[in-house]
Short mmCIF file of C-alpha atoms and ligand atoms in Angstrom, two decimals:
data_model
loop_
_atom_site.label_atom_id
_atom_site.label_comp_id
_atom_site.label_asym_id
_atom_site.label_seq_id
_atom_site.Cartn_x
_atom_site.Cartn_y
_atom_site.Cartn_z
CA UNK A 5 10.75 -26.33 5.26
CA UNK A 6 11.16 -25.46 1.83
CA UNK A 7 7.77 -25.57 0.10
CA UNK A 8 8.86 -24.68 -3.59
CA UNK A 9 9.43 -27.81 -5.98
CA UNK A 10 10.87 -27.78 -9.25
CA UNK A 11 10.43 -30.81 -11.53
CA UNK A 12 12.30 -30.96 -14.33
CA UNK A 13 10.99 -34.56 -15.98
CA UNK A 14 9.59 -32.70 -19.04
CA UNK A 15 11.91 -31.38 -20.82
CA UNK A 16 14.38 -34.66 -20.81
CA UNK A 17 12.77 -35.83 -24.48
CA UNK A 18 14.45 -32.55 -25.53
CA UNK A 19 17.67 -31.88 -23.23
CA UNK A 20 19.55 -34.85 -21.90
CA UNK A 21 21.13 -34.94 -19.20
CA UNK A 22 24.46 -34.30 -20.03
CA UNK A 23 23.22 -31.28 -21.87
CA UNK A 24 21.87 -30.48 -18.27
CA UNK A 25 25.00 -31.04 -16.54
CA UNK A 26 27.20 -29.33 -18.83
CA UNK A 27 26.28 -26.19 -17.44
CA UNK A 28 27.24 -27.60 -13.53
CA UNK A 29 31.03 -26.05 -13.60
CA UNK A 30 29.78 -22.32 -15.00
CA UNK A 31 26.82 -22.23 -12.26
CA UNK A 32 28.62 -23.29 -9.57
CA UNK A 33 30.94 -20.18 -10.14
CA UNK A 34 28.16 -18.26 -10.31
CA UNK A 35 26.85 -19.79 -7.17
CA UNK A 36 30.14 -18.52 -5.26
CA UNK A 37 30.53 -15.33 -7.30
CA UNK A 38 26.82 -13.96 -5.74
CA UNK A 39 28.07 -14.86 -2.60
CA UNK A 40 31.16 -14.18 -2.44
CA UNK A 41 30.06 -10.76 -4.99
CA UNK A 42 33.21 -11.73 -7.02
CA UNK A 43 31.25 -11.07 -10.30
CA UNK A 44 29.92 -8.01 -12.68
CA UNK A 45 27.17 -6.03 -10.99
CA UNK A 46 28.72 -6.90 -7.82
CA UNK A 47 27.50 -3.48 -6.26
CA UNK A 48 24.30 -4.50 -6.60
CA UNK A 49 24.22 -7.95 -4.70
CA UNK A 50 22.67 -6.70 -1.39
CA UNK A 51 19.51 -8.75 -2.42
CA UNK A 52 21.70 -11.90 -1.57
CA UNK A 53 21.66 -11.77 2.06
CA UNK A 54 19.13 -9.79 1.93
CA UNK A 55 16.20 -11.69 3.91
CA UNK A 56 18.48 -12.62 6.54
CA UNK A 57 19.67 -9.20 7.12
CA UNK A 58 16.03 -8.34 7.48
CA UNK A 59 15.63 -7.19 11.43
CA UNK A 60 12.51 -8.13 13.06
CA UNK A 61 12.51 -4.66 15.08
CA UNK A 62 12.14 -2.96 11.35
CA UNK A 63 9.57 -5.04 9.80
CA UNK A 64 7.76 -4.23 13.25
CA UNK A 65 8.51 -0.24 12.35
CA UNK A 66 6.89 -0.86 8.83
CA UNK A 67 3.84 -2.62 10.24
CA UNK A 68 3.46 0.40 12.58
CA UNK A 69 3.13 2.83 9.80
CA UNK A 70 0.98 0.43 8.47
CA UNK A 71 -1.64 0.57 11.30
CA UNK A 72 -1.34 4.66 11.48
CA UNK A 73 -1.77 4.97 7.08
CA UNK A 74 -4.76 2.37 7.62
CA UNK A 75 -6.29 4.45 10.36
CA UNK A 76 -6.24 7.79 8.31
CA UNK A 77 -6.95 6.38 5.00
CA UNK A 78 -9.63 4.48 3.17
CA UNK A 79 -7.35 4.22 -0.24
CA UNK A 80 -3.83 4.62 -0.31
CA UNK A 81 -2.11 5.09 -3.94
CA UNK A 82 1.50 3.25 -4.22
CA UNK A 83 3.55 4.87 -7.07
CA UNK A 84 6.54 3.30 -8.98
CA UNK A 85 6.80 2.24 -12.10
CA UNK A 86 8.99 -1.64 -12.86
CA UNK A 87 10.90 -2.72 -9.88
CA UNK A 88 9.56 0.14 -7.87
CA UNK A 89 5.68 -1.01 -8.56
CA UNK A 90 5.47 -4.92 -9.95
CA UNK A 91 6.46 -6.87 -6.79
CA UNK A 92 4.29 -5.42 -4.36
CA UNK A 93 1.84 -5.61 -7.07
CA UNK A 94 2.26 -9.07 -7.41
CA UNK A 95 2.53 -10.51 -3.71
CA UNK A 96 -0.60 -8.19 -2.93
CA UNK A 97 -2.62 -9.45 -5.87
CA UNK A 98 -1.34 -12.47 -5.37
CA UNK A 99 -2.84 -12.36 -1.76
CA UNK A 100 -5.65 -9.84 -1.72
CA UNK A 101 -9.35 -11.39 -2.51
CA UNK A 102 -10.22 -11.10 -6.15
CA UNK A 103 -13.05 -8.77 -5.92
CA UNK A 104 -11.35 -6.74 -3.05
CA UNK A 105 -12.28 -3.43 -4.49
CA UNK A 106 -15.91 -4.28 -4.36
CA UNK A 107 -15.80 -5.10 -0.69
CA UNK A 108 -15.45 -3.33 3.01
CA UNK A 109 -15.58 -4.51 6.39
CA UNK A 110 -14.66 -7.88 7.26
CA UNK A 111 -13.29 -9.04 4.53
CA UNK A 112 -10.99 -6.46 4.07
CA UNK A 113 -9.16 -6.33 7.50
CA UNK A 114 -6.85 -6.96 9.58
CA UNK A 115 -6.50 -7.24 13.54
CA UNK A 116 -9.58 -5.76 13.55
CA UNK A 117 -9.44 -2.56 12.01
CA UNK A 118 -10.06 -2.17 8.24
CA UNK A 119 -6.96 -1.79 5.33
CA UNK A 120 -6.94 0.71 2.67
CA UNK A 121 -7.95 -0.45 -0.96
CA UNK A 122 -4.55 -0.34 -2.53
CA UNK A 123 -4.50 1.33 -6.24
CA UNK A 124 -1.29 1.94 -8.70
CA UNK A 125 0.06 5.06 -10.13
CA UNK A 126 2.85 6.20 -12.05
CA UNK A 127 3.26 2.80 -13.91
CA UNK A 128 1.98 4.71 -17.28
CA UNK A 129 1.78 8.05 -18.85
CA UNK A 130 -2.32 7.73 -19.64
CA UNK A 131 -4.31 10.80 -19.05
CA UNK A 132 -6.92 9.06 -19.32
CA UNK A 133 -5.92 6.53 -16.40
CA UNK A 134 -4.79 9.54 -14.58
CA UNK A 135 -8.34 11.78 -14.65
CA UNK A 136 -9.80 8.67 -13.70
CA UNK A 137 -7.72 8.32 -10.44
CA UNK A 138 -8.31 11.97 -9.79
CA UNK A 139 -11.37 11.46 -10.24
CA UNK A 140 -12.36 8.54 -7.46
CA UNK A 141 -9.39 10.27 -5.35
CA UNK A 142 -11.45 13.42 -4.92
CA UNK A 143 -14.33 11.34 -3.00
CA UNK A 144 -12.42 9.41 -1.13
CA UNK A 145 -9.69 9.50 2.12
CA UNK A 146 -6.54 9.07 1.10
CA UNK A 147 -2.21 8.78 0.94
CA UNK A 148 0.44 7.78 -0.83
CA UNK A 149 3.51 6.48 -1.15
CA UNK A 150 5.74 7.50 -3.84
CA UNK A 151 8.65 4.88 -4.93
CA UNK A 152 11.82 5.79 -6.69
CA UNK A 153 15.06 4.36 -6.08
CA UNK A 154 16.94 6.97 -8.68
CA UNK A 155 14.08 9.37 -7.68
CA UNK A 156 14.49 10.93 -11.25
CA UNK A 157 11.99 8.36 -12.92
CA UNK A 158 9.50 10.32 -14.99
CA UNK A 159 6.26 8.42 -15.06
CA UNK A 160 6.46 8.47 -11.18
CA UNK A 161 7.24 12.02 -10.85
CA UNK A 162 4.63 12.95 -13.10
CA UNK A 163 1.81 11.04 -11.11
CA UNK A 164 3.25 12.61 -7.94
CA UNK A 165 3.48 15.93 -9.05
CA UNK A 166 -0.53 15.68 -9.74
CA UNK A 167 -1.40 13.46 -6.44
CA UNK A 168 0.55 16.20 -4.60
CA UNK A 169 -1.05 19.25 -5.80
CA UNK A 170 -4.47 17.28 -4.96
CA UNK A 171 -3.91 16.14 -1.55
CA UNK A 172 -2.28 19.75 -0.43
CA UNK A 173 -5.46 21.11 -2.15
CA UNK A 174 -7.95 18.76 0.26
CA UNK A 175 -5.72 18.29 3.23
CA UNK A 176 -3.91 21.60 3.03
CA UNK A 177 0.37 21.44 3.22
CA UNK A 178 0.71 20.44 6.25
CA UNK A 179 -2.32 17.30 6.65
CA UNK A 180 -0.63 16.38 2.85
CA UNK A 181 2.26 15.96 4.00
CA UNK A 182 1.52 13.51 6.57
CA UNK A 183 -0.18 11.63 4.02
CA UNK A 184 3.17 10.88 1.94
CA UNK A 185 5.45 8.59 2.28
CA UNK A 186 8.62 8.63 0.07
CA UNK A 187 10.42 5.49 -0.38
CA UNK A 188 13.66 6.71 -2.44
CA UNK A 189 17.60 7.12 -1.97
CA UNK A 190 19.33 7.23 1.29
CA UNK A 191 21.16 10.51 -0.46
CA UNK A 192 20.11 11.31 -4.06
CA UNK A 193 17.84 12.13 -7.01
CA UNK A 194 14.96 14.70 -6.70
CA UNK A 195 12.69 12.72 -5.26
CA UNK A 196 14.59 12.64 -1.79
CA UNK A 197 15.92 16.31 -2.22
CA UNK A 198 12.12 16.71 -2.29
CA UNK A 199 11.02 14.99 0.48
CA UNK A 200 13.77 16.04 2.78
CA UNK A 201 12.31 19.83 1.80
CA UNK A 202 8.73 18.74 2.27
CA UNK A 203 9.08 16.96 5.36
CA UNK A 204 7.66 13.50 4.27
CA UNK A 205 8.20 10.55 6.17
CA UNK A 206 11.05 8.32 3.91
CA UNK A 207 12.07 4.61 4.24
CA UNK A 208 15.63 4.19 1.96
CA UNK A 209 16.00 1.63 -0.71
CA UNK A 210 19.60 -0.03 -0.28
CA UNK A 211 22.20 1.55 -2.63
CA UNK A 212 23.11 -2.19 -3.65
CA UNK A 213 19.82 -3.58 -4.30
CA UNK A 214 18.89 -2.94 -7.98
CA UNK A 215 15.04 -2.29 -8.69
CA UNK A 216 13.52 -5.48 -10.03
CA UNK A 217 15.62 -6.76 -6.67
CA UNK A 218 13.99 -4.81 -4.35
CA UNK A 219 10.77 -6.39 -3.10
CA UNK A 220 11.87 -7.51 -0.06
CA UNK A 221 13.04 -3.59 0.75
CA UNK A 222 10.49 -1.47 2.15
CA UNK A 223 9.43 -0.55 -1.66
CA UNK A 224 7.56 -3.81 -1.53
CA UNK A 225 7.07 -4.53 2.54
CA UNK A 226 5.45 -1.70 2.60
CA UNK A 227 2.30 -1.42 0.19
CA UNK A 228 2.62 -5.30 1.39
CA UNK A 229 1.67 -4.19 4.93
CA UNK A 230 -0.54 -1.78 4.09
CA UNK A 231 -2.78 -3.68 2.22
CA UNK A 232 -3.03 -6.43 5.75
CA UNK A 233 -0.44 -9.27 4.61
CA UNK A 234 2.04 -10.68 6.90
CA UNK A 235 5.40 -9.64 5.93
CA UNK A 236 6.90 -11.08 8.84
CA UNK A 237 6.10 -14.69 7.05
CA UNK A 238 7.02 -13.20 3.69
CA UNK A 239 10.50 -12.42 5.24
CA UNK A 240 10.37 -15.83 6.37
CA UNK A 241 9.37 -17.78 3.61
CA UNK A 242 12.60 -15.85 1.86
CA UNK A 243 14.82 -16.64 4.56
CA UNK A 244 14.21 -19.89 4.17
CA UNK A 245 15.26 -20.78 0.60
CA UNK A 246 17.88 -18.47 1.16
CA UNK A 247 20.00 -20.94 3.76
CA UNK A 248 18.79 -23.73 1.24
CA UNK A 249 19.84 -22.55 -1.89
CA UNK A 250 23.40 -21.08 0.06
CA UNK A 251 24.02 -24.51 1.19
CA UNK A 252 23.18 -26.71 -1.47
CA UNK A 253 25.83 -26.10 -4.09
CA UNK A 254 25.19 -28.72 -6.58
CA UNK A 255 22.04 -28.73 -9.88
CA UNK A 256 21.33 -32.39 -8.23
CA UNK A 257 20.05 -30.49 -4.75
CA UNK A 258 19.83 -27.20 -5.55
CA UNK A 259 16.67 -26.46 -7.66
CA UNK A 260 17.91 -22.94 -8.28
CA UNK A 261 20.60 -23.80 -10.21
CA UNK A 262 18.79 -26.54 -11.37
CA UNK A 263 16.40 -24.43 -13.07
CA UNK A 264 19.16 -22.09 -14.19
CA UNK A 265 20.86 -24.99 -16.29
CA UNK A 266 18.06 -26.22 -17.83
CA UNK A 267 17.20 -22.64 -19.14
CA UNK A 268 20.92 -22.42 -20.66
CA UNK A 269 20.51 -25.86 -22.06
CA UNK A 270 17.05 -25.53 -23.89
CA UNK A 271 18.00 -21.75 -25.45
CA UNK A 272 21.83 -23.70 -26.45
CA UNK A 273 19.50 -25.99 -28.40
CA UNK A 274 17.13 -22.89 -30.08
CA UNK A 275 14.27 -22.17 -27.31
CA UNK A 276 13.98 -18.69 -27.38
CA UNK A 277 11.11 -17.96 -25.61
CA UNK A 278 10.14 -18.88 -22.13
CA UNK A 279 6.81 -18.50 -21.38
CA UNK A 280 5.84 -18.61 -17.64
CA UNK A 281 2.20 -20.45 -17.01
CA UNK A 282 -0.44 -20.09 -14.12
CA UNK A 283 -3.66 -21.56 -13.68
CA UNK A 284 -4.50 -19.18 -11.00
CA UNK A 285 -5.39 -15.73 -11.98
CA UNK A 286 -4.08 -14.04 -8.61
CA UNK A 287 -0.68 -14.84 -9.95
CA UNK A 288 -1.07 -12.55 -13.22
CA UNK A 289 1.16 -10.06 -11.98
CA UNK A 290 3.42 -12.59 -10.45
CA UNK A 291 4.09 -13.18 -14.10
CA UNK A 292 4.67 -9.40 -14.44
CA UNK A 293 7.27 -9.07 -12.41
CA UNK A 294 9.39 -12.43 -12.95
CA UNK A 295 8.77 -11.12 -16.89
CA UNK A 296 10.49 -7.85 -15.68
CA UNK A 297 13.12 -9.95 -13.39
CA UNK A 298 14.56 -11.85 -16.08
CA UNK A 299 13.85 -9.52 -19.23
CA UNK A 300 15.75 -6.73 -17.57
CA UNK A 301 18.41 -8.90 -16.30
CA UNK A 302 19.57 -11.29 -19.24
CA UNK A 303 18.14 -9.39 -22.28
CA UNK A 304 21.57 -7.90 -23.66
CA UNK A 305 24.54 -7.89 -25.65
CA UNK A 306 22.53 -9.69 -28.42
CA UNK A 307 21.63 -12.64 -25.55
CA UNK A 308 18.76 -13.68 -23.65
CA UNK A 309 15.75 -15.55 -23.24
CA UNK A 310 12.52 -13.97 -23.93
CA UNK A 311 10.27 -14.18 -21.10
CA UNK A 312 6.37 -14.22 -21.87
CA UNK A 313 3.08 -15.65 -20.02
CA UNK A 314 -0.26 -17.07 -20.05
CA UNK A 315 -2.86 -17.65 -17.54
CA UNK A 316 -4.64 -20.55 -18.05
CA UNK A 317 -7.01 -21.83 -18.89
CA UNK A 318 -7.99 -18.65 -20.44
CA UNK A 319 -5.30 -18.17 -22.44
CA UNK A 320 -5.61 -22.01 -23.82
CA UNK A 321 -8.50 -20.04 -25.72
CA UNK A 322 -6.26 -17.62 -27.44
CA UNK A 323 -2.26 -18.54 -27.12
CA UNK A 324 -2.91 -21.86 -26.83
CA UNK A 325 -2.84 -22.19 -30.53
CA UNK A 326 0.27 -20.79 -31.16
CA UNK A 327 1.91 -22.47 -28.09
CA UNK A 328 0.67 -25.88 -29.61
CA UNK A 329 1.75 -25.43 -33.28
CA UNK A 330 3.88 -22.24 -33.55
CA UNK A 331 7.29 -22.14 -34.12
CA UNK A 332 9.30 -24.55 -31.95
CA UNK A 333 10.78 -21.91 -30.05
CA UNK A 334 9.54 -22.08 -26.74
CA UNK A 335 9.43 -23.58 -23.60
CA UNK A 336 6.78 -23.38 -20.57
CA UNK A 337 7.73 -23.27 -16.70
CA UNK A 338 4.09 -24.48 -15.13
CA UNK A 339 3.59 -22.20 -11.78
CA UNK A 340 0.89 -25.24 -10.49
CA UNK A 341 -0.48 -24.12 -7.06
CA UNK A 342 -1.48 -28.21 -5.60
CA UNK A 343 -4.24 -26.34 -2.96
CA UNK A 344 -6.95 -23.79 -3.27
CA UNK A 345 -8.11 -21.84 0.05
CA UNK A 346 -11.64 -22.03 -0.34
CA UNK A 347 -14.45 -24.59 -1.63
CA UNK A 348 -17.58 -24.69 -3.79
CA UNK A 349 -18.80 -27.72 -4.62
CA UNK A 350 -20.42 -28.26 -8.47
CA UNK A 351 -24.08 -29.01 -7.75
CA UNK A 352 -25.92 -32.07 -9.45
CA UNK A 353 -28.37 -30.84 -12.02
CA UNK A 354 -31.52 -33.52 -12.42
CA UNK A 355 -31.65 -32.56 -16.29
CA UNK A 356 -28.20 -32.14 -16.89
CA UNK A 357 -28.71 -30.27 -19.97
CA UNK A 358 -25.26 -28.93 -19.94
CA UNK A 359 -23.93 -32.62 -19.66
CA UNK A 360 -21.42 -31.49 -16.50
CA UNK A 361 -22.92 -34.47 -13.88
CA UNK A 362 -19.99 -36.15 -14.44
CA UNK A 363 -17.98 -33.78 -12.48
CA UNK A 364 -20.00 -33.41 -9.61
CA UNK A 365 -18.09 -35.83 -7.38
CA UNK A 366 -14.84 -33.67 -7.82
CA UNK A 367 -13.79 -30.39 -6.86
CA UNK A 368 -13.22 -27.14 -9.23
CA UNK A 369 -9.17 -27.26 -7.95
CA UNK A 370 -9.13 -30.88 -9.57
CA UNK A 371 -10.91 -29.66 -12.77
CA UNK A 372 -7.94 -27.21 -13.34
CA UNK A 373 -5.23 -29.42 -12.26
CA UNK A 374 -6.70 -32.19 -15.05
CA UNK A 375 -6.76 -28.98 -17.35
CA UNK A 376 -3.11 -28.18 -16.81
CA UNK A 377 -2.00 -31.89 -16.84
CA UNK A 378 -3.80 -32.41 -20.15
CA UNK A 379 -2.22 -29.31 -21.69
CA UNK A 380 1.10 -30.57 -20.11
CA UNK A 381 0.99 -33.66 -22.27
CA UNK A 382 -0.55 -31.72 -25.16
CA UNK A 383 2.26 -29.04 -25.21
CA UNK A 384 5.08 -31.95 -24.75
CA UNK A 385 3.78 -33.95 -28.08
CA UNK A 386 3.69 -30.49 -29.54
CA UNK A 387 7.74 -30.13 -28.96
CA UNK A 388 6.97 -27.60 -26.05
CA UNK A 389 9.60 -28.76 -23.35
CA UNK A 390 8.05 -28.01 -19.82
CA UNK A 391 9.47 -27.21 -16.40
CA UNK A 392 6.89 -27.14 -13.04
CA UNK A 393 7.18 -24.93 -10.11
CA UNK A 394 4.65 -26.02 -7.61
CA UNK A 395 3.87 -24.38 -4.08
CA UNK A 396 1.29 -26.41 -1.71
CA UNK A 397 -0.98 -23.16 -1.21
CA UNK A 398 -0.20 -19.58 -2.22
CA UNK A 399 0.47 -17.46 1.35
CA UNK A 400 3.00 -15.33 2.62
CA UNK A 401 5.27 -17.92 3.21
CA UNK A 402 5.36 -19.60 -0.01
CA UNK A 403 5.66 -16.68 -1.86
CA UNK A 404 8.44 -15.79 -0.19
CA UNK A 405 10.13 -18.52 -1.01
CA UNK A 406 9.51 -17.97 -4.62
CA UNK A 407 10.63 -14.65 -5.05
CA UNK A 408 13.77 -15.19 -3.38
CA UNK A 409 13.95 -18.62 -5.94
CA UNK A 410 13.38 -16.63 -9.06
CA UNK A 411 15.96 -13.93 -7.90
CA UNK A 412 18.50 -16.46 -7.22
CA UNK A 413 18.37 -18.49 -10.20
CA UNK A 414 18.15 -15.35 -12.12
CA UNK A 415 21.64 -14.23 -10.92
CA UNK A 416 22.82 -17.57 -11.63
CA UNK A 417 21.11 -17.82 -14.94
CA UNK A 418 22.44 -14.34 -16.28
CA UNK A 419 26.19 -15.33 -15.14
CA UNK A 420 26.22 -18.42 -16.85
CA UNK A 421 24.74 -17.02 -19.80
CA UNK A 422 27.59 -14.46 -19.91
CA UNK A 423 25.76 -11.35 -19.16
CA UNK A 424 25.95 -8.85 -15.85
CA UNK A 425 22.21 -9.58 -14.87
CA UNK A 426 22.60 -6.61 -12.47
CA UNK A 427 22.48 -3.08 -14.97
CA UNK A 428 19.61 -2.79 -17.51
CA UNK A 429 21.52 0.34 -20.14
CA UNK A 430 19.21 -0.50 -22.94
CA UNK A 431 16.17 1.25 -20.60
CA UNK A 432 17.94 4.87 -21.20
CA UNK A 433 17.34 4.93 -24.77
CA UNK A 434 13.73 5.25 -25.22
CA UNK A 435 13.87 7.85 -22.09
CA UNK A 436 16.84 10.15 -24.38
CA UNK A 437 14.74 9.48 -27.39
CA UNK A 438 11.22 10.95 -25.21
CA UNK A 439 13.31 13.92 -22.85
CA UNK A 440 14.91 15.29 -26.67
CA UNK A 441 10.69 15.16 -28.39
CA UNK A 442 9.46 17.03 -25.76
CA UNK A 443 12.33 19.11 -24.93
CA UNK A 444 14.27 18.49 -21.67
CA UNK A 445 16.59 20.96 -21.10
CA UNK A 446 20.04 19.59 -22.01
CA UNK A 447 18.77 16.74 -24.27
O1 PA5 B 22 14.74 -2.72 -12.15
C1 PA5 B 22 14.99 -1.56 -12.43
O2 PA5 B 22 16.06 -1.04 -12.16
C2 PA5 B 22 13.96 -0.67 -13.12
O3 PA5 B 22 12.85 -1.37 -13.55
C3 PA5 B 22 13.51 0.41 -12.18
O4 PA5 B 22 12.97 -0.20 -11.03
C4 PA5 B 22 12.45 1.31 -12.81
O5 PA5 B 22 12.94 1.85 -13.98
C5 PA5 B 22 12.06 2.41 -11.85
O6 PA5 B 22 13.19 3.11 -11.44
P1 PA5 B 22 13.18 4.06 -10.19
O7 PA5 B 22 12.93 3.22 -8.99
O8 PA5 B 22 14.55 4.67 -10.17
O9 PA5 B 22 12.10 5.07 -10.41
#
């Protein structure tokens, strides 16, 4: 059952829909060309089929070295940097309790034995950030992954090369290299030269599956294990809108392409900006990497929508402003989650000094969901067209589902805006710009 609704009602007082259905010819080509991998970037379609390529008897392999990295280790570091780091960033914080870090035992297991505390690396160049890390990894058990598809990337490399010399310091060589897992090339880049020398254990990213692609590769099943979520249902929830969005090939039934043509409509009449919206602040890095998805993919040749977010309702209190009464640029897809997993209920208060009795028949899930209809209305007299994803509950499941959605409509989005949504060459020139200041050989 597909989960994952798009409504499109709010934008109609600014794209009609004709405007809409304009677009219907272009994405259904680029419906077929992913498919049928007809169109630019065509190397890099493995994410397509991707879920339902998945075999069972491999997610089972990655769950194993699951159980054996949570047995040995109380915190286990995942470093990547963009498509190697953001989307198993995002399902895990999207999953994992908020306060995780701050608890053990129960709470923080799985089948009965206890996960690792899952921290990030290699997604900056602070030295500060780094010491730190050093610093708690010193006291505490721990391994690694390190996650490179080009294996050349240097924020990555340059965590690793520290986390390296640490662990063969406490562990000694050999015990170190048990502790690493590479996650890299099936053939190339230093990164797999290294651990083929080393001896590391390595799991290959697909040569056709870009980076921002690549969650549903062991770059992201992986940490996803690890830290005790099912990726058996993730897998599922993917497969899933993967059938649906194959079979249904027209914007009236399939709310990929859907989604994709009102996009192309609203930035054909000026919206420049989109800015995904939560109200749930386990889906901040969500944000991240659907920012990274579509930034990377349709930001070129002079086109592209700019994607931003907000998580609400704290952001109400600072970019709510601007969203309300800023430049007409922008439009808002609403990520609304309809169910929360968990209870409190707001107690009655005899004095009521604070004047909240009147909300003390209602839950704190229908507080927010008033919050985000009234900013909803708000935004749409402001001339802030608005687009709503909505899942019943965030799991596994769901959020497979969505990642597979935002991947697809992204391809489709990116053809019909004219642009290969598959090769990112503006990210080389910062890195030539950095490897010639500081003196790379060659540059
Ligand atoms: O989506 C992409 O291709 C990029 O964001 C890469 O994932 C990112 O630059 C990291 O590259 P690599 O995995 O080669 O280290």
């Amino acid at each position: 059952m597909i989960n994952i609704k798009l409504t499109v009602d709010s934008v109609k007082p600014f794209v009609s829909e004709d405007q809409i259905n304009n677009f219907q010819d272009k994405i259904s080509a680029a419906h077929q060309a992913l498919f049928e991998k007809t169109a630019a970037g065509n190397e890099f379609l493995g994410w397509v089929n991707l879920p339902s390529s998945i075999e069972e008897s491999f997610l089972d392999e990655l769950l194993a070295q699951a159980k054996t990295i949570a047995q040995k280790a109380e915190v286990y570091v995942v470093i990547g940097i963009g498509g190697s780091y953001l989307g198993a960033r995002a399902v895990i914080e999207a999953l994992q309790h908020h306060f995780s870090q701050m608890l053990t035992g129960k709470f923080n297991s799985v089948e009965g034995y206890a996960v690792p505390q899952i921290i990030y690396a290699g997604q900056n160049i602070s030295e500060d950030y780094l010491v730190d890390l050093m610093q708690i990894l010193e006291h505490k058990d721990y391994a690694v992954s390190v996650i490179s598809k080009s294996g050349t990337t240097t924020e990555p490399a340059l965590a690793f090369r520290l986390i390296k010399n640490h662990l063969e310091k406490k562990y000694g060589k050999a015990e170190a290299a048990n502790r690493i897992i590479a996650i890299t090339d099936e053939k190339r880049g230093a990164l797999k030269t290294l651990a083929d020398k080393e001896g590391y254990k390595t799991f290959v990213v697909p040569d056709d599956v870009g980076g921002r692609y690549s969650v549903l590769t062991p770059v992201g099943l992986l940490p996803i294990a690890i830290a005790g979520f099912d990726i058996k249902k993730l897998v599922t929830g993917a497969k899933e809108m993967e059938a649906f969005l194959k079979s249904n090939t027209s914007i009236e039934t399939n709310p990929a392409m859907l989604y994709a043509a009102v996009r192309n409509a609203l930035n054909f009449q000026g919206k420049l900006t989109e800015i995904l919206v939560n109200y749930e602040p386990r889906l901040y890095f969500l944000s991240e990497w659907w920012k990274q998805l579509y930034g990377e993919s349709e930001g070129k040749i002079g086109k592209g929508i700019f994607p931003a977010s907000v998580s609400n309702t704290s952001d109400l209190h600072s970019m709510g402003q601007y969203i309300q009464e800023g430049p007409r640029t922008i439009f808002e897809t609403v990520l609304s989650v309809e169910n929360s997993h968990q209870t409190i209920s707001i107690p009655r208060d005899d004095e009521n000094l604070d004047g909240l009795n009147y909300l003390c028949n209602k839950s704190i899930t229908e507080v927010n969901q008033a919050a985000e209809e009234a900013t909803r209305q708000a935004h749409i007299d402001g001339g802030v067209p608005n687009l709503r994803i909505s899942m019943p509950k965030i799991n596994e499941e769901n959020l497979g589902q969505l990642l597979y959605f935002f991947e697809f409509a992204c391809g489709l989005s990116g053809y019909t805006l004219g642009v290969n949504p598959f090769d990112q060459p503006g990210v080389e020139a910062y890195k030539k710009n950095m490897f010639a200041i500081l003196g790379k050989p060659s540059y």
